Coordinates of C-alpha atoms in Angstrom, one line a residue:
Chain A
M4 CA 156.3 253.4 206.6
S5 CA 159.5 251.6 205.7
N6 CA 161.0 249.8 208.6
T7 CA 163.2 248.0 206.1
F8 CA 165.6 250.9 205.4
D9 CA 169.1 249.5 205.5
Y10 CA 170.7 251.9 207.8
T11 CA 174.0 250.1 208.0
A12 CA 174.7 250.9 204.3
A13 CA 174.1 254.6 204.8
P14 CA 177.1 256.8 205.8
A15 CA 177.6 257.5 209.5
L16 CA 176.3 261.0 210.6
I17 CA 177.1 260.9 214.3
R18 CA 179.6 258.5 215.7
V19 CA 179.7 258.2 219.5
E20 CA 182.7 256.5 221.1
D21 CA 182.9 255.4 224.7
L22 CA 180.8 258.2 226.0
H23 CA 180.8 258.8 229.8
K24 CA 178.9 261.4 231.8
S25 CA 178.7 261.9 235.5
F26 CA 176.9 264.6 237.5
G27 CA 179.2 264.8 240.5
S28 CA 179.4 261.3 241.9
L29 CA 176.3 260.2 240.0
K30 CA 177.3 258.2 236.9
V31 CA 174.6 258.7 234.3
L32 CA 176.2 257.4 231.1
S33 CA 178.8 254.6 231.4
G34 CA 180.5 254.0 228.1
I35 CA 178.2 254.4 225.1
T36 CA 179.4 253.5 221.6
E37 CA 176.9 254.0 218.9
T38 CA 176.5 255.3 215.3
I39 CA 173.6 257.2 213.9
H40 CA 173.5 256.8 210.1
K41 CA 172.3 259.4 207.6
G42 CA 168.5 259.1 207.0
E43 CA 167.9 256.9 210.0
V44 CA 165.1 257.4 212.5
V45 CA 166.2 256.1 215.9
S46 CA 164.3 256.1 219.0
L47 CA 165.7 255.9 222.5
I48 CA 163.5 254.1 225.0
G49 CA 164.0 253.0 228.6
P50 CA 163.0 253.6 232.2
S51 CA 163.3 257.1 233.6
G52 CA 166.8 257.7 234.9
S53 CA 168.3 255.3 232.4
G54 CA 170.2 258.2 230.8
K55 CA 168.4 258.5 227.5
S56 CA 167.8 262.3 227.7
T57 CA 171.4 262.8 228.9
F58 CA 172.7 260.8 226.0
L59 CA 170.6 262.9 223.6
R60 CA 171.7 266.1 225.2
C61 CA 175.3 265.1 224.9
L62 CA 174.9 264.7 221.1
N63 CA 174.8 268.5 220.7
L64 CA 176.8 269.2 223.8
L65 CA 174.0 270.7 225.9
E66 CA 175.5 268.3 228.4
V67 CA 179.3 268.2 228.3
P68 CA 180.5 264.6 228.3
T69 CA 182.9 263.6 231.1
S70 CA 184.9 261.6 228.6
G71 CA 184.5 260.1 225.2
H72 CA 184.2 261.2 221.6
I73 CA 181.3 262.4 219.4
W74 CA 182.2 262.6 215.8
F75 CA 180.0 264.8 213.6
N76 CA 181.0 266.1 210.2
G77 CA 184.5 264.9 210.6
E78 CA 185.2 266.6 213.9
D79 CA 185.2 265.4 217.5
I80 CA 182.7 267.9 218.9
A81 CA 183.4 266.7 222.4
D82 CA 186.8 268.3 222.0
K83 CA 186.7 271.6 223.9
S84 CA 188.6 273.5 221.2
V85 CA 185.9 272.8 218.6
N86 CA 183.5 275.7 217.9
I87 CA 180.3 274.0 219.0
D88 CA 178.0 276.8 217.8
K89 CA 178.9 276.0 214.2
H90 CA 177.9 272.3 214.6
R91 CA 174.8 273.0 216.5
Q92 CA 173.5 274.9 213.5
K93 CA 173.4 271.5 211.8
M94 CA 171.7 269.7 214.7
G95 CA 168.1 270.8 215.4
M96 CA 166.7 270.1 218.8
V97 CA 163.2 269.9 220.1
F98 CA 162.5 270.0 223.9
Q99 CA 159.8 268.5 226.1
H100 CA 158.7 271.9 227.2
F101 CA 158.9 273.5 223.8
N102 CA 161.1 276.5 224.9
I103 CA 159.5 278.9 222.5
F104 CA 160.8 282.4 222.8
P105 CA 157.8 284.2 224.5
H106 CA 158.9 287.7 223.7
M107 CA 158.9 287.2 219.9
S108 CA 156.1 286.5 217.4
V109 CA 155.7 283.1 215.8
I110 CA 157.5 284.1 212.7
E111 CA 160.3 285.9 214.6
N112 CA 160.9 282.7 216.5
I113 CA 161.6 280.9 213.2
T114 CA 163.6 283.6 211.4
L115 CA 165.7 284.7 214.4
A116 CA 168.5 282.1 214.1
P117 CA 168.9 281.9 210.3
V118 CA 169.1 285.6 210.0
M119 CA 171.2 286.3 213.0
L120 CA 173.7 283.6 212.0
G121 CA 173.9 284.8 208.5
K122 CA 172.5 281.7 207.0
M123 CA 170.0 283.6 204.8
S124 CA 168.7 287.1 204.2
K125 CA 165.7 288.3 206.1
D126 CA 163.5 288.0 203.0
E127 CA 164.7 284.4 202.4
A128 CA 164.2 283.5 206.0
I129 CA 160.6 284.9 206.0
A130 CA 159.8 283.0 202.8
K131 CA 161.2 279.8 204.3
A132 CA 159.4 280.3 207.6
E133 CA 156.1 280.9 205.8
A134 CA 156.6 277.7 203.8
L135 CA 157.3 275.8 207.1
L136 CA 154.3 277.3 208.8
E137 CA 152.2 276.1 205.9
R138 CA 153.6 272.7 206.1
V139 CA 152.6 272.2 209.7
G140 CA 149.3 274.1 209.4
L141 CA 150.2 277.2 211.4
S142 CA 150.0 279.8 208.7
D143 CA 147.2 281.7 210.4
K144 CA 149.4 282.1 213.5
R145 CA 152.2 283.8 211.7
D146 CA 152.1 287.1 213.6
N147 CA 150.7 285.8 216.9
K148 CA 152.4 285.8 220.2
P149 CA 153.4 282.3 221.3
S150 CA 151.3 282.7 224.5
R151 CA 148.2 282.4 222.2
L152 CA 149.2 278.9 221.0
S153 CA 148.2 275.5 222.4
G154 CA 150.8 273.1 223.5
G155 CA 150.6 271.1 220.3
Q156 CA 150.9 274.3 218.3
K157 CA 153.9 275.4 220.3
Q158 CA 155.7 272.1 219.7
R159 CA 155.0 272.2 216.0
L160 CA 156.4 275.7 216.0
A161 CA 159.5 274.4 217.9
I162 CA 160.0 271.8 215.3
I163 CA 159.9 274.1 212.4
R164 CA 162.0 276.7 214.2
A165 CA 164.7 274.0 214.3
L166 CA 164.1 273.0 210.7
A167 CA 164.6 276.6 209.5
M168 CA 168.3 276.2 210.1
E169 CA 168.2 273.2 207.6
P170 CA 169.8 270.8 210.1
E171 CA 171.3 267.4 209.1
V172 CA 169.8 265.7 212.1
M173 CA 166.9 266.4 214.5
L174 CA 167.1 265.5 218.1
F175 CA 163.8 265.1 220.0
D176 CA 163.8 265.1 223.8
E177 CA 160.4 263.6 224.8
P178 CA 158.6 265.8 222.3
T179 CA 155.1 264.8 223.4
S180 CA 155.5 264.2 227.1
A181 CA 154.2 267.6 228.2
L182 CA 151.3 267.6 225.8
D183 CA 147.6 267.1 226.6
P184 CA 146.7 263.7 225.1
E185 CA 144.6 265.1 222.3
M186 CA 147.5 267.1 221.0
V187 CA 150.1 264.2 220.8
G188 CA 148.8 263.1 217.4
E189 CA 149.4 266.4 215.6
V190 CA 153.0 266.6 216.8
L191 CA 153.8 262.9 216.0
E192 CA 152.3 263.5 212.5
V193 CA 154.9 266.3 211.9
I194 CA 157.7 264.0 213.0
K195 CA 156.4 261.2 210.8
D196 CA 156.4 263.6 207.9
L197 CA 160.1 264.4 208.6
A198 CA 160.9 260.7 208.8
R199 CA 159.2 260.1 205.5
N200 CA 161.3 262.8 203.9
K201 CA 164.5 261.0 205.2
M202 CA 165.4 263.5 207.8
T203 CA 167.8 261.8 210.3
C204 CA 166.0 261.8 213.7
V205 CA 167.0 260.7 217.2
I206 CA 163.9 260.6 219.4
V207 CA 163.7 260.0 223.1
T208 CA 160.1 258.9 223.6
H209 CA 157.6 257.0 225.7
E210 CA 155.3 256.5 222.7
M211 CA 156.0 252.9 222.0
G212 CA 153.4 252.7 219.2
F213 CA 155.0 255.6 217.5
A214 CA 158.5 254.2 217.9
R215 CA 157.4 250.9 216.4
E216 CA 155.7 252.5 213.5
V217 CA 158.1 255.2 212.5
C218 CA 161.6 254.2 213.6
N219 CA 164.2 252.1 211.8
R220 CA 165.9 251.2 214.9
V221 CA 165.1 251.3 218.6
L222 CA 167.7 251.6 221.4
F223 CA 166.8 250.3 224.8
M224 CA 168.8 252.1 227.5
D225 CA 169.1 251.1 231.1
G226 CA 171.6 252.1 233.8
G227 CA 173.6 254.4 231.5
T228 CA 174.2 251.9 228.7
I229 CA 172.5 250.7 225.6
C230 CA 171.2 247.3 226.8
E231 CA 169.7 246.1 223.6
Q232 CA 168.9 247.4 220.2
G233 CA 167.3 246.4 216.9
E234 CA 164.6 247.0 214.4
P235 CA 161.3 247.7 216.1
H236 CA 159.5 244.5 215.3
K237 CA 162.5 242.5 216.6
L238 CA 163.0 244.5 219.8
F239 CA 159.3 244.9 220.7
D240 CA 158.2 241.3 219.7
H241 CA 161.3 239.3 220.5
P242 CA 163.3 241.1 223.2
E243 CA 166.3 239.2 224.4
H244 CA 167.7 241.0 227.4
P245 CA 165.8 240.3 230.6
R246 CA 165.7 244.1 231.4
T247 CA 164.2 244.9 228.0
K248 CA 161.6 242.2 228.6
D249 CA 160.8 243.5 232.0
F250 CA 160.5 247.1 230.8
L251 CA 158.3 246.2 227.8
S252 CA 156.1 244.1 230.0
K253 CA 155.4 247.2 232.0
V254 CA 154.8 249.7 229.2
L255 CA 153.1 247.7 226.4
Chain B
M17 CA 150.6 329.3 258.7
V18 CA 148.3 329.2 255.6
A19 CA 149.3 332.8 254.9
N20 CA 152.9 331.9 255.1
L21 CA 152.5 328.9 252.8
T22 CA 150.8 331.1 250.2
R23 CA 153.4 333.7 250.5
L24 CA 156.2 331.2 250.0
L25 CA 154.5 329.6 247.0
T26 CA 153.9 332.9 245.3
K27 CA 157.4 334.3 246.0
Y28 CA 159.5 331.1 245.6
G29 CA 157.2 329.0 243.3
M30 CA 159.9 328.8 240.7
N31 CA 162.5 327.7 243.2
F32 CA 160.3 324.7 244.0
V33 CA 159.7 323.9 240.4
N34 CA 163.4 324.1 239.6
G35 CA 164.2 322.0 242.6
L36 CA 161.8 319.3 241.5
F37 CA 163.3 319.3 238.0
T38 CA 166.8 319.0 239.4
T39 CA 165.7 316.2 241.6
L40 CA 164.0 314.3 238.8
E41 CA 167.0 315.0 236.5
L42 CA 169.4 313.5 239.1
A43 CA 167.2 310.5 239.6
L44 CA 166.7 309.9 235.9
I45 CA 170.4 310.1 235.1
S46 CA 171.3 307.8 238.0
V47 CA 168.7 305.1 237.1
A48 CA 169.3 305.3 233.3
I49 CA 173.1 305.0 233.4
G50 CA 172.8 302.8 236.6
C51 CA 170.7 300.4 234.5
I52 CA 173.5 299.9 231.9
I53 CA 176.1 299.5 234.6
G54 CA 173.7 297.2 236.5
A55 CA 173.2 294.9 233.4
I56 CA 176.9 294.7 232.8
V57 CA 177.8 294.0 236.4
A58 CA 175.0 291.4 236.7
I59 CA 176.4 289.5 233.6
M60 CA 179.8 289.7 235.2
R61 CA 178.4 288.3 238.5
L62 CA 176.9 285.4 236.6
S63 CA 179.9 284.7 234.4
K64 CA 182.2 281.8 234.9
S65 CA 185.3 284.0 235.1
K66 CA 186.4 284.3 238.7
I67 CA 188.1 287.7 238.1
L68 CA 185.0 289.3 236.5
N69 CA 182.9 287.7 239.2
G70 CA 185.2 289.0 241.9
I71 CA 185.3 292.6 240.7
A72 CA 181.5 292.7 240.4
A73 CA 181.0 291.2 243.8
V74 CA 183.4 293.7 245.5
Y75 CA 181.7 296.6 243.7
T76 CA 178.2 295.7 244.7
E77 CA 179.1 294.8 248.3
V78 CA 181.1 298.0 248.9
I79 CA 178.3 300.2 247.6
R80 CA 175.6 298.3 249.4
D81 CA 177.4 298.2 252.7
T82 CA 178.4 301.8 253.0
P83 CA 176.1 304.8 253.5
L84 CA 175.1 306.8 250.4
L85 CA 176.0 310.0 252.1
L86 CA 179.6 308.7 252.5
Q87 CA 179.7 307.8 248.9
L88 CA 178.5 311.3 247.9
Y89 CA 181.3 312.9 250.0
F90 CA 183.8 310.4 248.5
F91 CA 183.0 311.2 244.9
Y92 CA 182.5 314.9 245.6
F93 CA 186.1 315.2 246.9
L94 CA 187.7 312.5 244.9
L95 CA 186.7 313.2 241.3
P96 CA 187.9 316.9 241.1
D97 CA 191.1 315.7 242.8
I98 CA 191.9 312.9 240.3
L99 CA 190.5 314.6 237.2
P100 CA 191.3 318.3 237.7
A101 CA 191.5 318.9 234.0
L102 CA 187.8 318.1 233.4
R103 CA 186.7 320.9 235.8
L104 CA 183.8 318.8 236.9
S105 CA 180.8 320.6 238.4
K106 CA 179.4 319.7 241.8
F107 CA 176.3 318.4 240.0
T108 CA 178.4 316.0 237.9
C109 CA 180.3 314.6 240.9
I110 CA 177.1 314.0 242.8
A111 CA 175.5 312.4 239.7
V112 CA 178.5 310.1 239.3
A113 CA 178.2 309.0 242.9
L114 CA 174.4 308.3 242.5
I115 CA 175.1 306.4 239.2
F116 CA 177.6 304.1 241.0
N117 CA 175.2 303.7 243.8
S118 CA 172.2 302.8 241.7
G119 CA 174.3 300.6 239.4
A120 CA 175.1 298.4 242.4
Y121 CA 171.4 298.0 243.4
M122 CA 170.3 297.6 239.8
S123 CA 172.8 294.8 239.2
E124 CA 171.2 292.8 242.0
V125 CA 167.8 293.5 240.4
F126 CA 169.1 292.4 237.0
R127 CA 170.8 289.3 238.5
S128 CA 167.5 288.0 239.9
G129 CA 165.8 288.9 236.6
I130 CA 168.3 287.0 234.5
Q131 CA 168.1 284.0 236.9
S132 CA 164.3 284.0 236.6
V133 CA 164.5 283.3 232.9
D134 CA 163.9 279.6 232.3
R135 CA 167.1 277.7 231.5
G136 CA 165.2 276.1 228.6
Q137 CA 165.3 279.4 226.8
T138 CA 169.1 279.4 226.8
E139 CA 169.2 275.8 225.8
A140 CA 166.8 276.4 222.9
A141 CA 168.8 279.4 221.7
R142 CA 172.2 277.6 222.0
S143 CA 170.8 274.5 220.3
L144 CA 170.0 276.7 217.3
G145 CA 173.6 277.7 217.1
L146 CA 173.5 281.1 218.8
S147 CA 176.6 281.9 220.8
S148 CA 176.3 282.6 224.5
S149 CA 176.5 286.4 224.1
Q150 CA 173.9 286.3 221.2
T151 CA 171.7 284.3 223.5
M152 CA 172.2 286.7 226.4
I153 CA 171.4 289.8 224.3
R154 CA 168.5 288.5 222.1
I155 CA 166.8 285.9 224.4
V156 CA 167.7 286.2 228.1
L157 CA 168.1 290.0 228.6
P158 CA 164.8 291.0 226.9
Q159 CA 162.9 288.6 229.1
A160 CA 164.8 289.5 232.2
L161 CA 164.2 293.2 231.6
R162 CA 160.5 292.5 231.4
N163 CA 160.6 290.6 234.7
V164 CA 162.5 293.4 236.5
L165 CA 160.8 296.4 235.0
P166 CA 158.6 297.0 238.1
A167 CA 161.6 296.6 240.4
M168 CA 163.6 299.1 238.2
C169 CA 160.8 301.6 238.5
N170 CA 160.8 301.1 242.3
E171 CA 164.5 301.8 242.3
F172 CA 163.7 305.1 240.5
V173 CA 161.3 306.0 243.2
A174 CA 163.8 305.2 245.9
I175 CA 166.6 307.2 244.2
T176 CA 164.2 310.2 243.8
K177 CA 164.0 310.3 247.6
E178 CA 167.7 309.6 248.1
T179 CA 168.7 312.6 246.0
S180 CA 167.7 314.7 248.9
L181 CA 171.1 313.8 250.4
A182 CA 172.7 315.7 247.6
S183 CA 171.4 318.9 249.1
T184 CA 174.4 318.6 251.5
F185 CA 176.4 319.9 248.6
Y186 CA 173.9 322.5 247.4
V187 CA 173.3 321.0 243.9
G188 CA 169.9 322.7 243.4
D189 CA 167.6 319.8 244.1
L190 CA 164.3 320.1 246.1
M191 CA 166.0 319.8 249.4
T192 CA 168.6 322.4 248.5
Q193 CA 165.7 324.8 247.7
Y194 CA 164.4 324.2 251.2
Q195 CA 167.7 325.2 252.7
T196 CA 167.9 328.3 250.5
I197 CA 164.4 329.4 251.2
S198 CA 164.6 328.7 254.9
G199 CA 167.8 330.7 255.1
K200 CA 166.2 333.7 253.4
T201 CA 162.8 333.7 255.2
Y202 CA 163.8 332.2 258.6
M203 CA 160.8 329.8 258.1
V204 CA 161.4 326.1 258.8
I205 CA 158.2 324.2 258.9
E206 CA 156.3 325.8 256.0
P207 CA 158.9 325.2 253.3
L208 CA 159.4 321.7 254.7
I209 CA 155.7 321.0 254.3
I210 CA 155.7 322.3 250.7
I211 CA 158.6 320.1 249.5
G212 CA 157.3 317.2 251.5
V213 CA 154.0 317.4 249.6
I214 CA 155.9 317.6 246.3
Y215 CA 158.0 314.6 247.2
F216 CA 154.9 312.7 248.3
V217 CA 152.8 313.5 245.2
V218 CA 155.6 312.6 242.8
T219 CA 156.6 309.3 244.4
F220 CA 153.1 308.3 245.2
T221 CA 152.0 308.9 241.6
M222 CA 155.0 306.9 240.4
S223 CA 154.2 304.0 242.7
K224 CA 150.7 303.9 241.5
L225 CA 151.8 303.9 237.9
I226 CA 154.2 301.0 238.6
A227 CA 151.3 299.0 240.0
V228 CA 149.4 299.6 236.8
L229 CA 152.4 298.6 234.7
E230 CA 152.9 295.5 236.8
R231 CA 149.3 294.4 236.2
K232 CA 149.6 295.1 232.5
L233 CA 152.8 293.0 232.2
K234 CA 151.0 290.1 234.0
T235 CA 148.0 290.2 231.7
D236 CA 150.2 290.4 228.6
E237 CA 151.8 287.1 229.3

């Protein structure tokens, strides 16, 4: 795995400027400015309540920022007049609890969005879905109901459901936190495969080993800000900020 | 008594059958159209628009907090008055009243059904780029419908019994048949027993079928 990818040379894909988010009087994000470059694999780590999930969910406007800008494909998607649905088609998201559509078969879960949103014909979508199922080893589940799948299989399905829209970036919100331990590996393997193929990924994770191995850059968040960031070997082996040191001493 | 019952059944058998069909027809129409109204009103209730929300809230509260018999009278007199050109039959006016009534109850059933669908479903659909209405139609409503199917069937059972109030206007339902037959034969208890048994058998059977359906939906998950 190449941790040596020079992300700063790649063009910016998402540019976040002074992002703030409050829930009522609770301030969750206080002024985040950050750029995600094309082809980068970034992980967000930090204690619970540090705002990493909220930050990730702001990137595709599942949480509406209180103030600030999020530039994606030349538009400020935090601007209320922007058609966010169009941009979301280009930003895949994977959730902690999979959120597979239980009333549809496995293949329908994958083909629904591309067909409904006119991205491809039904036949094209099915061909694409079959290729994706093959890629993650779920071909034999093609016509099953999701209730028959294990957690790991559901999450792999969730990943390819997002990939079927051919997104420019994939957002992962603790993708392995709800999995039984023996299923974590199979899901991480799929994400690693994406990273190898230069898919831009932003991953909120508690899997430090995975972050270290796969990511080009690690952002440590605490108290609604990015406290410290850097390449994994630097951040994990030589943390500078006392809060980073404190956090890493507890989890490593 | 037994002799009277047999006599009634042989002489007026078709009246009871016709009455049952009219009752079921009224119930079916009310619930079917009430369902569509209920779904729309439920979405209005859950929408962010204060106006839509307000209209829906007033509608459901007014219907739920007034007697059905009053609503029947209201539509019975109001509809021919405001739409004389349509020459609405008694049956239509009563059906409309029952539809509005069941729509209000159904909207509450739907509302709880929609709210019982996990938020994550909406988030997943929206994150794929589906609009909020596409998400509602393809993701939330099908799951909500499944959750509320037993409650909807129960509403059908309830409305089947409530249609008896329509007999006030002689629309030909089971209870109307009772009044007709009782008037002709001067018998009171016997025809009551017969229609009572019919009501009981029909609603009891439906309730049991609903219980089966409910169990099947649970195991399917």
